[in-house]
PDB file of C-alpha atoms in Angstrom:
ATOM      1  CA  MET L   1      19.149 -15.325   2.969  1.00 33.00           C
ATOM      2  CA  ALA L   2      20.559 -12.082   4.180  1.00 36.00           C
ATOM      3  CA  ALA L   3      21.355 -10.911   0.827  1.00 40.00           C
ATOM      4  CA  SER L   4      20.332  -8.166  -1.332  1.00 44.00           C
ATOM      5  CA  GLY L   5      19.368 -10.295  -5.157  1.00 45.00           C
ATOM      6  CA  GLU L   6      20.098  -9.258  -8.274  1.00 45.00           C
ATOM      7  CA  GLN L   7      20.869  -5.641  -9.746  1.00 50.00           C
ATOM      8  CA  GLY L   8      18.997  -6.657 -12.654  1.00 52.00           C
ATOM      9  CA  GLU L   9      16.418  -8.783 -10.990  1.00 67.00           C
ATOM     10  CA  SER L  10      13.015  -7.363 -12.087  1.00 77.00           C
ATOM     11  CA  GLY L  11       9.689  -6.946  -9.939  1.00 91.00           C
ATOM     12  CA  ILE L  12       9.676  -7.873  -5.836  1.00 96.00           C
ATOM     13  CA  VAL L  13      10.950 -10.940  -4.554  1.00 97.00           C
ATOM     14  CA  LEU L  14      10.820 -11.908  -0.337  1.00 97.00           C
ATOM     15  CA  ARG L  15      12.422 -15.044   0.578  1.00 97.00           C
ATOM     16  CA  GLY L  16      11.625 -17.292   3.372  1.00 97.00           C
ATOM     17  CA  ALA L  17      10.694 -13.360   4.959  1.00 97.00           C
ATOM     18  CA  SER L  18       9.728 -13.444   8.736  1.00 97.00           C
ATOM     19  CA  PHE L  19       8.925 -10.803  10.823  1.00 97.00           C
ATOM     20  CA  VAL L  20       9.048 -10.724  15.307  1.00 96.00           C
ATOM     21  CA  ILE L  21       7.897  -8.330  17.216  1.00 92.00           C
ATOM     22  CA  ARG L  22       8.897  -8.973  20.703  1.00 91.00           C
ATOM     23  CA  GLY L  23       9.248 -13.246  20.696  1.00 91.00           C
ATOM     24  CA  LYS L  24       5.543 -12.822  18.479  1.00 93.00           C
ATOM     25  CA  ALA L  25       5.482 -14.030  14.621  1.00 94.00           C
ATOM     26  CA  ILE L  26       3.685 -11.492  12.650  1.00 95.00           C
ATOM     27  CA  LEU L  27       4.761 -12.227   9.682  1.00 96.00           C
ATOM     28  CA  SER L  28       6.603 -16.258   9.237  1.00 96.00           C
ATOM     29  CA  ASP L  29       8.034 -17.496   6.207  1.00 96.00           C
ATOM     30  CA  LEU L  30       6.886 -15.449   3.382  1.00 97.00           C
ATOM     31  CA  THR L  31       8.456 -16.850   0.029  1.00 97.00           C
ATOM     32  CA  LEU L  32       6.777 -14.749  -2.935  1.00 97.00           C
ATOM     33  CA  THR L  33       7.545 -13.347  -6.737  1.00 96.00           C
ATOM     34  CA  LEU L  34       5.078 -10.086  -7.425  1.00 97.00           C
ATOM     35  CA  THR L  35       5.380  -9.557 -10.714  1.00 95.00           C
ATOM     36  CA  GLU L  36       0.927  -8.908 -11.779  1.00 96.00           C
ATOM     37  CA  SER L  37       0.817  -5.789 -12.886  1.00 96.00           C
ATOM     38  CA  ARG L  38      -2.798  -5.963 -10.032  1.00 97.00           C
ATOM     39  CA  ILE L  39      -2.225  -8.295  -6.750  1.00 97.00           C
ATOM     40  CA  GLY L  40      -4.504  -8.230  -3.957  1.00 96.00           C
ATOM     41  CA  ILE L  41      -3.834  -9.082  -0.076  1.00 97.00           C
ATOM     42  CA  ILE L  42      -6.341 -10.177   1.751  1.00 95.00           C
ATOM     43  CA  GLY L  43      -7.252 -11.821   5.509  1.00 93.00           C
ATOM     44  CA  GLN L  44      -8.494 -11.048   9.392  1.00 90.00           C
ATOM     45  CA  ASN L  45      -7.028  -8.063  10.870  1.00 88.00           C
ATOM     46  CA  GLY L  46      -4.303  -8.675  12.413  1.00 89.00           C
ATOM     47  CA  SER L  47      -3.062 -11.493   9.529  1.00 92.00           C
ATOM     48  CA  GLY L  48       0.212  -9.552   9.314  1.00 94.00           C
ATOM     49  CA  LYS L  49      -1.325  -7.872   5.901  1.00 94.00           C
ATOM     50  CA  THR L  50      -0.098  -4.381   6.786  1.00 92.00           C
ATOM     51  CA  THR L  51       3.436  -5.732   8.353  1.00 94.00           C
ATOM     52  CA  LEU L  52       3.677  -7.356   4.774  1.00 95.00           C
ATOM     53  CA  LEU L  53       3.326  -3.500   2.493  1.00 94.00           C
ATOM     54  CA  ARG L  54       5.846  -2.475   5.492  1.00 93.00           C
ATOM     55  CA  LEU L  55       7.968  -4.726   4.860  1.00 95.00           C
ATOM     56  CA  ILE L  56       8.098  -4.498   0.595  1.00 96.00           C
ATOM     57  CA  ALA L  57       8.152  -0.784   1.499  1.00 93.00           C
ATOM     58  CA  GLY L  58      11.349  -0.896   3.157  1.00 93.00           C
ATOM     59  CA  LEU L  59      10.091   1.032   6.596  1.00 93.00           C
ATOM     60  CA  VAL L  60      10.889  -2.068   8.873  1.00 94.00           C
ATOM     61  CA  ALA L  61      14.135  -5.111   7.626  1.00 95.00           C
ATOM     62  CA  PRO L  62      12.635  -8.729   7.514  1.00 96.00           C
ATOM     63  CA  THR L  63      14.365 -10.451  11.286  1.00 96.00           C
ATOM     64  CA  SER L  64      15.066 -13.062   8.609  1.00 96.00           C
ATOM     65  CA  GLY L  65      14.661 -14.012   5.093  1.00 97.00           C
ATOM     66  CA  SER L  66      14.888 -11.323   2.285  1.00 96.00           C
ATOM     67  CA  VAL L  67      12.886  -7.922   0.510  1.00 96.00           C
ATOM     68  CA  THR L  68      14.170  -7.594  -2.518  1.00 96.00           C
ATOM     69  CA  VAL L  69      12.094  -4.748  -5.267  1.00 95.00           C
ATOM     70  CA  ASP L  70      14.034  -5.259  -8.680  1.00 92.00           C
ATOM     71  CA  GLY L  71      16.988  -6.773  -6.790  1.00 92.00           C
ATOM     72  CA  ILE L  72      17.368  -3.692  -4.332  1.00 94.00           C
ATOM     73  CA  ASP L  73      17.353  -4.294  -0.728  1.00 95.00           C
ATOM     74  CA  PRO L  74      14.690  -1.280   0.211  1.00 94.00           C
ATOM     75  CA  SER L  75      15.474  -1.637   3.892  1.00 92.00           C
ATOM     76  CA  ARG L  76      18.610  -0.449   3.217  1.00 91.00           C
ATOM     77  CA  ASP L  77      18.719   1.926  -0.145  1.00 90.00           C
ATOM     78  CA  ARG L  78      15.317   4.112   0.317  1.00 85.00           C
ATOM     79  CA  LYS L  79      16.598   6.996  -1.883  1.00 84.00           C
ATOM     80  CA  ALA L  80      16.393   4.144  -4.389  1.00 87.00           C
ATOM     81  CA  MET L  81      13.386   3.273  -3.807  1.00 89.00           C
ATOM     82  CA  LEU L  82      11.659   6.806  -4.407  1.00 86.00           C
ATOM     83  CA  SER L  83      11.695   5.454  -8.144  1.00 86.00           C
ATOM     84  CA  ARG L  84      10.436   2.315  -7.811  1.00 91.00           C
ATOM     85  CA  LEU L  85       7.743   1.629  -4.497  1.00 93.00           C
ATOM     86  CA  GLY L  86       5.216   4.999  -3.610  1.00 92.00           C
ATOM     87  CA  ILE L  87       2.720   3.956  -0.933  1.00 91.00           C
ATOM     88  CA  LEU L  88      -1.063   5.425  -0.322  1.00 90.00           C
ATOM     89  CA  PHE L  89      -1.789   4.805   4.049  1.00 87.00           C
ATOM     90  CA  GLN L  90      -5.411   3.390   4.809  1.00 83.00           C
ATOM     91  CA  ASN L  91      -5.131   7.266   6.920  1.00 85.00           C
ATOM     92  CA  PRO L  92      -3.994   9.694   4.656  1.00 85.00           C
ATOM     93  CA  ASP L  93      -2.366  12.033   8.166  1.00 86.00           C
ATOM     94  CA  ARG L  94      -0.284   9.362   9.446  1.00 84.00           C
ATOM     95  CA  GLN L  95       1.552  10.833   6.073  1.00 86.00           C
ATOM     96  CA  ILE L  96       1.024  14.142   5.116  1.00 91.00           C
ATOM     97  CA  LEU L  97       4.001  16.259   7.204  1.00 91.00           C
ATOM     98  CA  PHE L  98       3.355  19.978   5.760  1.00 92.00           C
ATOM     99  CA  PRO L  99       0.769  22.633   6.260  1.00 94.00           C
ATOM    100  CA  THR L 100       0.400  23.723   2.645  1.00 95.00           C
ATOM    101  CA  ILE L 101      -0.859  21.928  -0.407  1.00 95.00           C
ATOM    102  CA  ALA L 102       1.748  22.879  -2.656  1.00 95.00           C
ATOM    103  CA  GLU L 103       4.342  21.381   0.128  1.00 94.00           C
ATOM    104  CA  GLU L 104       3.378  18.166   0.443  1.00 94.00           C
ATOM    105  CA  LEU L 105       3.548  18.110  -3.658  1.00 95.00           C
ATOM    106  CA  ALA L 106       6.727  18.567  -3.868  1.00 94.00           C
ATOM    107  CA  PHE L 107       8.756  16.990  -0.800  1.00 92.00           C
ATOM    108  CA  GLY L 108       8.862  14.191  -2.657  1.00 89.00           C
ATOM    109  CA  LEU L 109      10.391  15.681  -5.890  1.00 91.00           C
ATOM    110  CA  SER L 110      12.838  17.470  -3.986  1.00 90.00           C
ATOM    111  CA  GLN L 111      13.632  14.086  -1.811  1.00 89.00           C
ATOM    112  CA  GLN L 112      14.273  12.836  -6.125  1.00 88.00           C
ATOM    113  CA  GLY L 113      16.808  16.266  -6.226  1.00 88.00           C
ATOM    114  CA  HIS L 114      14.053  17.788  -8.230  1.00 89.00           C
ATOM    115  CA  ARG L 115      15.279  21.625  -8.302  1.00 87.00           C
ATOM    116  CA  ASP L 116      11.751  22.316 -10.125  1.00 91.00           C
ATOM    117  CA  ALA L 117       9.992  20.576  -7.595  1.00 93.00           C
ATOM    118  CA  GLU L 118       7.586  23.040  -6.099  1.00 91.00           C
ATOM    119  CA  ALA L 119       7.082  24.497 -10.007  1.00 94.00           C
ATOM    120  CA  LYS L 120       6.431  20.380 -10.271  1.00 93.00           C
ATOM    121  CA  ALA L 121       3.271  20.751  -8.136  1.00 94.00           C
ATOM    122  CA  ARG L 122       1.777  23.672  -9.243  1.00 95.00           C
ATOM    123  CA  ALA L 123       1.403  22.410 -13.137  1.00 95.00           C
ATOM    124  CA  ALA L 124       0.069  19.215 -11.397  1.00 92.00           C
ATOM    125  CA  LEU L 125      -2.465  21.104  -9.422  1.00 93.00           C
ATOM    126  CA  ALA L 126      -2.815  23.074 -12.796  1.00 94.00           C
ATOM    127  CA  ALA L 127      -3.076  20.147 -15.208  1.00 92.00           C
ATOM    128  CA  GLU L 128      -5.939  18.671 -12.293  1.00 89.00           C
ATOM    129  CA  GLY L 129      -7.524  22.292 -12.295  1.00 90.00           C
ATOM    130  CA  ARG L 130      -6.998  22.830  -9.288  1.00 91.00           C
ATOM    131  CA  ALA L 131      -4.051  25.605  -9.502  1.00 93.00           C
ATOM    132  CA  ASP L 132      -6.087  27.884  -6.702  1.00 93.00           C
ATOM    133  CA  TRP L 133      -5.025  24.822  -3.896  1.00 93.00           C
ATOM    134  CA  ALA L 134      -1.506  25.627  -3.816  1.00 94.00           C
ATOM    135  CA  GLU L 135      -1.405  27.818  -0.915  1.00 94.00           C
ATOM    136  CA  LEU L 136      -4.505  26.274   1.175  1.00 94.00           C
ATOM    137  CA  PRO L 137      -3.911  25.269   3.866  1.00 95.00           C
ATOM    138  CA  VAL L 138      -4.055  20.997   3.751  1.00 93.00           C
ATOM    139  CA  SER L 139      -6.289  20.997   6.796  1.00 93.00           C
ATOM    140  CA  THR L 140      -9.286  22.784   5.047  1.00 94.00           C
ATOM    141  CA  LEU L 141      -9.616  19.417   3.205  1.00 92.00           C
ATOM    142  CA  SER L 142     -11.932  16.329   3.492  1.00 89.00           C
ATOM    143  CA  GLN L 143     -10.197  12.733   3.969  1.00 85.00           C
ATOM    144  CA  GLY L 144     -11.309  11.861   0.026  1.00 84.00           C
ATOM    145  CA  GLN L 145      -9.164  14.833  -0.708  1.00 89.00           C
ATOM    146  CA  ARG L 146      -6.464  14.509   1.077  1.00 89.00           C
ATOM    147  CA  GLN L 147      -6.199  10.708   0.020  1.00 87.00           C
ATOM    148  CA  TRP L 148      -6.707  12.292  -3.205  1.00 89.00           C
ATOM    149  CA  LEU L 149      -3.637  14.749  -2.890  1.00 91.00           C
ATOM    150  CA  CYS L 150      -1.668  11.880  -0.924  1.00 91.00           C
ATOM    151  CA  LEU L 151      -1.453  10.079  -4.086  1.00 90.00           C
ATOM    152  CA  GLN L 152      -0.668  13.074  -6.376  1.00 91.00           C
ATOM    153  CA  ALA L 153       2.221  13.036  -4.001  1.00 92.00           C
ATOM    154  CA  VAL L 154       3.214   9.450  -4.356  1.00 92.00           C
ATOM    155  CA  LEU L 155       2.461   9.296  -8.774  1.00 92.00           C
ATOM    156  CA  LEU L 156       4.414  12.762  -8.754  1.00 92.00           C
ATOM    157  CA  MET L 157       7.376  10.678  -7.470  1.00 91.00           C
ATOM    158  CA  GLY L 158       7.015   8.114 -10.813  1.00 90.00           C
ATOM    159  CA  PRO L 159       7.434   4.987  -8.518  1.00 93.00           C
ATOM    160  CA  ARG L 160       6.817   2.126 -10.889  1.00 93.00           C
ATOM    161  CA  THR L 161       5.019   0.065  -8.088  1.00 95.00           C
ATOM    162  CA  ILE L 162       2.565   2.197  -5.535  1.00 95.00           C
ATOM    163  CA  LEU L 163       1.638  -0.022  -1.930  1.00 95.00           C
ATOM    164  CA  LEU L 164      -1.893   0.441  -1.465  1.00 94.00           C
ATOM    165  CA  ASP L 165      -3.284  -0.026   2.394  1.00 91.00           C
ATOM    166  CA  GLU L 166      -7.249  -0.266   2.660  1.00 86.00           C
ATOM    167  CA  PRO L 167      -7.548   2.674   0.679  1.00 82.00           C
ATOM    168  CA  PHE L 168     -11.572   2.842   0.608  1.00 78.00           C
ATOM    169  CA  ALA L 169     -12.141   2.508   3.811  1.00 76.00           C
ATOM    170  CA  ALA L 170     -12.426   6.377   5.358  1.00 71.00           C
ATOM    171  CA  LEU L 171     -13.974   6.819   2.543  1.00 76.00           C
ATOM    172  CA  ASP L 172     -17.762   7.976   0.930  1.00 78.00           C
ATOM    173  CA  LEU L 173     -19.195   6.438  -2.153  1.00 81.00           C
ATOM    174  CA  PRO L 174     -18.986   8.266  -4.502  1.00 81.00           C
ATOM    175  CA  THR L 175     -15.126   9.258  -3.386  1.00 78.00           C
ATOM    176  CA  ALA L 176     -14.915   5.685  -3.637  1.00 81.00           C
ATOM    177  CA  ALA L 177     -15.506   4.922  -7.412  1.00 84.00           C
ATOM    178  CA  ARG L 178     -13.488   8.328  -8.379  1.00 83.00           C
ATOM    179  CA  LEU L 179     -10.752   6.070  -6.364  1.00 82.00           C
ATOM    180  CA  THR L 180     -11.015   3.530  -7.848  1.00 85.00           C
ATOM    181  CA  ARG L 181     -11.489   4.728 -11.542  1.00 87.00           C
ATOM    182  CA  ARG L 182      -8.103   6.485 -11.019  1.00 86.00           C
ATOM    183  CA  LEU L 183      -6.641   3.892  -9.768  1.00 88.00           C
ATOM    184  CA  ALA L 184      -7.788   1.277 -12.878  1.00 88.00           C
ATOM    185  CA  ALA L 185      -6.180   3.937 -14.990  1.00 90.00           C
ATOM    186  CA  LEU L 186      -2.996   3.843 -14.146  1.00 91.00           C
ATOM    187  CA  PRO L 187       0.151   1.619 -16.108  1.00 93.00           C
ATOM    188  CA  GLN L 188       1.310   0.951 -12.212  1.00 93.00           C
ATOM    189  CA  ARG L 189       2.001  -2.308 -10.535  1.00 95.00           C
ATOM    190  CA  LEU L 190      -0.751  -2.300  -7.515  1.00 96.00           C
ATOM    191  CA  ILE L 191      -0.963  -3.899  -4.372  1.00 97.00           C
ATOM    192  CA  THR L 192      -3.864  -3.302  -2.534  1.00 95.00           C
ATOM    193  CA  ILE L 193      -4.883  -4.822   0.689  1.00 93.00           C
ATOM    194  CA  SER L 194      -8.332  -5.089   1.237  1.00 88.00           C
ATOM    195  CA  HIS L 195     -11.543  -6.245   3.527  1.00 83.00           C
ATOM    196  CA  SER L 196     -13.963  -6.107   1.075  1.00 83.00           C
ATOM    197  CA  PRO L 197     -13.111  -8.775  -1.760  1.00 89.00           C
ATOM    198  CA  SER L 198     -15.084  -6.500  -4.445  1.00 87.00           C
ATOM    199  CA  ALA L 199     -12.123  -4.323  -4.103  1.00 88.00           C
ATOM    200  CA  VAL L 200      -9.990  -6.844  -5.413  1.00 93.00           C
ATOM    201  CA  ALA L 201     -11.524  -9.069  -7.408  1.00 93.00           C
ATOM    202  CA  THR L 202     -10.237  -7.627 -10.875  1.00 93.00           C
ATOM    203  CA  CYS L 203      -6.891  -8.149  -9.613  1.00 96.00           C
ATOM    204  CA  ASP L 204      -4.927 -11.174 -11.510  1.00 97.00           C
ATOM    205  CA  ARG L 205      -3.060 -12.439  -8.594  1.00 97.00           C
ATOM    206  CA  LEU L 206      -4.738 -13.005  -4.812  1.00 97.00           C
ATOM    207  CA  LEU L 207      -2.573 -13.399  -2.102  1.00 97.00           C
ATOM    208  CA  TRP L 208      -4.138 -14.994   1.373  1.00 97.00           C
ATOM    209  CA  LEU L 209      -2.280 -14.174   4.321  1.00 96.00           C
ATOM    210  CA  ASP L 210      -3.794 -15.719   7.930  1.00 95.00           C
ATOM    211  CA  ALA L 211      -1.943 -15.723  11.302  1.00 93.00           C
ATOM    212  CA  GLY L 212       1.364 -14.539   9.574  1.00 94.00           C
ATOM    213  CA  ARG L 213       1.671 -17.750   6.904  1.00 96.00           C
ATOM    214  CA  LEU L 214       0.272 -17.706   2.925  1.00 96.00           C
ATOM    215  CA  ARG L 215      -3.236 -19.719   3.075  1.00 96.00           C
ATOM    216  CA  ALA L 216      -3.483 -19.247  -0.030  1.00 97.00           C
ATOM    217  CA  ASP L 217      -2.276 -17.848  -3.173  1.00 97.00           C
ATOM    218  CA  GLY L 218      -4.010 -17.041  -6.788  1.00 97.00           C
ATOM    219  CA  PRO L 219      -6.738 -15.779  -8.461  1.00 97.00           C
ATOM    220  CA  PRO L 220      -9.290 -14.200  -7.292  1.00 96.00           C
ATOM    221  CA  ASP L 221     -12.593 -16.615  -8.895  1.00 96.00           C
ATOM    222  CA  ASP L 222     -10.016 -19.571  -6.715  1.00 96.00           C
ATOM    223  CA  ILE L 223      -9.133 -17.448  -3.964  1.00 96.00           C
ATOM    224  CA  LEU L 224     -12.109 -15.198  -2.883  1.00 96.00           C
ATOM    225  CA  PRO L 225     -14.961 -18.183  -2.952  1.00 96.00           C
ATOM    226  CA  ASP L 226     -13.178 -19.589  -0.093  1.00 95.00           C
ATOM    227  CA  PHE L 227     -12.299 -16.200   1.287  1.00 95.00           C
ATOM    228  CA  THR L 228     -15.834 -15.470   1.613  1.00 94.00           C
ATOM    229  CA  ALA L 229     -17.148 -19.120   3.203  1.00 93.00           C
ATOM    230  CA  GLU L 230     -14.295 -18.777   5.956  1.00 92.00           C
ATOM    231  CA  MET L 231     -15.018 -15.139   6.593  1.00 90.00           C
ATOM    232  CA  THR L 232     -18.522 -16.232   7.283  1.00 90.00           C
ATOM    233  CA  ARG L 233     -18.355 -19.081   9.436  1.00 89.00           C
ATOM    234  CA  LEU L 234     -15.769 -16.488  11.741  1.00 87.00           C
ATOM    235  CA  GLY L 235     -18.027 -13.848  11.838  1.00 86.00           C
ATOM    236  CA  GLU L 236     -21.070 -16.665  13.193  1.00 84.00           C
ATOM    237  CA  ALA L 237     -18.870 -17.964  15.246  1.00 78.00           C
ATOM    238  CA  ASP L 238     -18.614 -17.448  18.946  1.00 65.00           C
ATOM    239  CA  ALA L 239     -14.763 -14.751  19.061  1.00 58.00           C
ATOM    240  CA  ASP L 240     -14.345 -14.178  21.894  1.00 54.00           C
ATOM    241  CA  PRO L 241     -15.065 -17.681  23.658  1.00 46.00           C
ATOM    242  CA  HIS L 242     -12.950 -17.224  26.767  1.00 42.00           C
ATOM    243  CA  LEU L 243     -14.749 -14.467  28.195  1.00 45.00           C
ATOM    244  CA  PRO L 244     -17.114 -14.416  30.739  1.00 43.00           C
ATOM    245  CA  ARG L 245     -20.281 -14.261  30.140  1.00 38.00           C
TER     246      ARG L 245
END
């Protein structure tokens, strides 16, 4: 289906969505309606998790089927998505564009048409007790601080949904604990990719992707025992039986 959806439609809706690149199917025939407050996406490396987030964000378009966010095709109307979707990548350096902290925070607001974007960015820093950070080079920040900066930039734009791609992967334990508390308190819908069952154990709903297809869909208590058992089985098996010894 190629239709963009009805404007009154709420939530994130995939109808037979597939994504193929160079003849290889990365995602196949996903049909989902995502409305829950906390949604987790799990699966092995290469299962299509990040590609699914990119489809939802409109960074790529499905090669067949459709994806809509509140009835809008995110790949066709990027401006409309600014107030609907934010994305936090595993590596903050993939999304940081500007040399100073204030400039980075102001960019998204400028894209939304705020003429006082820099003033709002500075006010947000002051509210966090970090007014003196405004002119600091982003290059001076630690990994955790850059992740904090990216989250702040997303939150300033006021999206209804935030997509999180392995947000804890490169953080030390104290920084991860602080980010966990911050995310848990947010009113936005969060859709989180994680390899760690504990990171998605409190979600309302889990999607288990396997080779680009939906293997299971349900509450964590129903999904995680089978997922953990399967990951343990794969870890105990010879992953590369075709290689010479």
